[in-house]
Every structure is written in structure tokens, then in C-alpha cells.
Amino acid sequence: IALAPRTSINVNLHSINVSDTPTIREIWINFWYRDPALVTEPVEELFQIGSATFSIAPGQDTILGPYSCNVPKAGRMLWFYGHRHANNVRFSAWRVRGGMRELFYESYHYEEPMLLDFSSNVVNTPPDPVKLIDGGWSGILDLAPGDKLSWECHIINKTTGTLRFTNNTFTGEMCIMDGELVGTNCGL
């Protein structure tokens, strides 16, 4: 991703400590410089919020989504991550091509977020909904004009309050897809 000289950046660190003991938090950031003349495939950030206006009542079992964005030109996905909180029991994402949904990401554990890489030398574990094993697509995840990326979150509100879009791990929810694309983007 291109970053101009002297550009300000904002880094967020999420951590969850459910114990009475303080924990150490740290974040490492690496920047690699590449001569712009040598860049043949610039990276586009993929960041889509499903909805910021939902309201999920106590005990309610619901699906947020499916949400989608449109792929305008050929490219590929480098990596993907589904951001959600404690009341999420499943985050799923698909490439939709010609009306056919192809699952490329499924995760059941908000507390251990899965990030998947997609390249010719990566073999990811396939998801297993019976055993609740996170997993997804292996190899290159190509994207073509007319494709859509679609995602949804299965939420079961285990709290006594209404869940809304907030950054509170246990009393709020989110359904956000994040990743990087090469050669294309994904607009609403």
C-alpha cells in the first residue's frame, strides 16, 4: 500500500483481559520500502463495514448480512480477516461468481481471530462447521470483473442488553471484512 513521506498513521491495538491481573500489551509495525519504479502490482486495502445500524435484542439469534461489494476488474486477494466480537458464533465470506457462492473464509472463534493468506504456496485448513474448526480457501484467490465479495455474521446475543455497533467486546458487535487486494478493489 502506497504511503507518502511524512504521512500520519493511526494504529489501534485491541486486547481483551478478562482476568484481574494486568497483562502486557505490545504492537510491532514493520514498513518495507519498495522503489516505486519496481512496483508492478499496487495493493488496495479491503475494509468494509457490514452495517453500523443494527439492533440485536437479548437472546436473539440472527444473521447480519449477507453484505456484498462489487469487484470491477481482475485481480486477487492477498489475505483476509473477519472482525467481530464475543457474541459472534460464525463469520463467513464468499466469492460470488456467476451467481455461485464459493466459501473462502469461515471462523467460529472471535477470541482467536483467523487471518488467511492466499497464494500459490499456501494450504489453509478447510473449515469444519461440525467440529467448529476455522478455515478457508487454499491457493490463489483470483477475482474477476463482475465478481462480488459477500460476508455475514451469525450472532447470538448472550447478554441481557441490546447489541449495537460498538467497540465493546462483550456488549457490542461488528461484522467487518478486512484484507488486501491486488489489481482491483471492492466497492459497494
Short mmCIF file of C-alpha atoms in Angstrom, two decimals, residues 54 56 64 83-88 110 155-159 161-175:
data_model
loop_
_atom_site.label_atom_id
_atom_site.label_comp_id
_atom_site.label_asym_id
_atom_site.label_seq_id
_atom_site.Cartn_x
_atom_site.Cartn_y
_atom_site.Cartn_z
CA PHE A 54 -28.29 -3.00 13.68
CA ILE A 56 -30.00 -7.26 18.41
CA LEU A 64 -26.10 -9.87 9.99
CA HIS A 83 -13.51 -8.72 12.54
CA ARG A 84 -16.26 -9.41 15.07
CA HIS A 85 -16.88 -9.60 18.83
CA ALA A 86 -17.86 -12.06 21.57
CA ASN A 87 -21.48 -12.75 20.57
CA ASN A 88 -20.44 -13.83 17.07
CA TYR A 110 -13.78 -14.36 17.89
CA ILE A 155 -24.79 -13.51 16.16
CA ILE A 156 -26.40 -14.95 19.28
CA ASN A 157 -26.88 -12.23 21.88
CA LYS A 158 -25.81 -13.88 25.13
CA THR A 159 -26.13 -10.63 27.09
CA GLY A 161 -28.69 -5.85 26.83
CA THR A 162 -29.28 -4.90 23.21
CA LEU A 163 -26.23 -5.33 20.95
CA ARG A 164 -25.31 -2.42 18.72
CA PHE A 165 -22.31 -1.48 16.59
CA THR A 166 -19.72 -0.53 19.22
CA ASN A 167 -16.14 -1.42 20.03
CA ASN A 168 -17.16 -3.14 23.27
CA THR A 169 -16.08 -6.76 23.05
CA PHE A 170 -18.80 -8.32 25.18
CA THR A 171 -21.67 -5.82 24.93
CA GLY A 172 -21.36 -4.71 21.29
CA GLU A 173 -20.86 -6.31 17.89
CA MET A 174 -19.31 -5.67 14.50
CA CYS A 175 -19.26 -7.51 11.17
#
